């Protein structure tokens, strides 16, 4: 079987973070990519379930990126806030 080279563009920070995680389990980025591709070819599916956020979650993510975060203070305040709608 001959090998081929696959190239992918990815944010440098993401690559560095992923490489650090993979290194802790003795894998390189190439190893992990190879494992993923073999699994896709074998199973004819992604080896994970893609997350599709609902509209409310998408809006919350956009607000967080804009810096519109809610500060509730102490953990007790967070719990009160979360339980307020019950």
Coordinates of C-alpha atoms in Angstrom, one line a residue:
X1 CA 0.0 0.0 0.0
X2 CA 1.4 3.4 -0.9
X3 CA 1.1 6.4 1.3
X4 CA -0.1 9.8 0.2
X5 CA 0.3 13.2 1.9
X6 CA -2.8 15.1 3.1
X7 CA -2.6 18.8 4.0
X8 CA -5.1 20.7 6.0
X9 CA -5.4 24.3 7.1
X10 CA -6.1 24.9 10.8
X11 CA -5.6 27.7 13.3
X12 CA -2.0 27.5 14.7
X13 CA -3.2 27.7 18.3
X14 CA -5.6 24.8 17.8
X15 CA -2.9 22.7 16.3
X16 CA -0.5 23.5 19.1
X17 CA -3.1 22.7 21.8
X18 CA -4.1 19.5 20.1
X19 CA -0.5 18.4 19.6
X20 CA 0.2 19.0 23.3
X21 CA -2.8 16.8 24.3
X22 CA -1.8 14.1 21.8
X23 CA 1.7 14.1 23.1
X24 CA 0.5 13.2 26.6
X25 CA -0.8 10.0 25.1
X26 CA 2.2 9.3 22.9
X27 CA 0.6 10.4 19.6
X28 CA 1.6 13.0 17.0
X29 CA -0.9 15.0 15.0
X30 CA -0.2 12.8 12.0
X31 CA -0.8 9.7 14.1
X32 CA -4.2 11.0 15.3
X33 CA -5.2 12.1 11.8
X34 CA -4.3 8.7 10.4
X35 CA -6.3 7.0 13.1
X36 CA -9.3 9.2 12.4
X37 CA -9.1 8.6 8.6
X38 CA -8.8 4.8 9.0
X39 CA -11.8 4.9 11.3
X40 CA -13.9 6.9 8.9
X41 CA -12.9 4.6 6.0
X42 CA -13.7 1.5 8.1
X43 CA -17.0 2.7 9.7
X44 CA -18.1 4.8 6.8
X45 CA -18.9 7.5 9.4
X46 CA -17.3 10.1 11.6
X47 CA -15.8 8.6 14.8
X48 CA -17.7 11.2 16.8
X49 CA -21.1 12.8 16.8
X50 CA -21.0 16.3 15.5
X51 CA -22.7 18.8 17.8
X52 CA -25.3 21.0 16.2
X53 CA -26.3 23.8 18.6
X54 CA -29.8 25.0 18.7
X55 CA -30.7 28.7 18.0
X56 CA -30.5 29.7 21.7
X57 CA -27.0 28.2 22.1
X58 CA -25.8 29.8 18.9
X59 CA -27.0 33.2 20.1
X60 CA -25.3 32.7 23.5
X61 CA -22.0 31.7 21.7
X62 CA -22.2 34.9 19.6
X63 CA -22.9 37.0 22.7
X64 CA -19.9 35.4 24.5
X65 CA -17.6 36.2 21.5
X66 CA -18.8 39.8 21.6
X67 CA -17.8 39.9 25.3
X68 CA -21.4 40.0 26.5
X69 CA -20.9 37.7 29.5
X70 CA -23.0 37.5 32.6
X71 CA -21.1 37.9 35.9
X72 CA -23.0 36.3 38.8
X73 CA -20.2 36.6 41.4
X74 CA -20.1 33.8 44.0
X75 CA -21.0 30.2 43.3
X76 CA -24.1 30.6 45.5
X77 CA -25.3 33.5 43.4
X78 CA -24.9 31.3 40.3
X79 CA -26.9 28.6 41.8
X80 CA -29.6 31.0 42.8
X81 CA -29.7 32.5 39.3
X82 CA -29.9 29.1 37.7
X83 CA -32.7 27.9 40.0
X84 CA -34.7 31.1 39.8
X85 CA -36.7 29.8 36.8
X86 CA -37.7 26.6 38.7

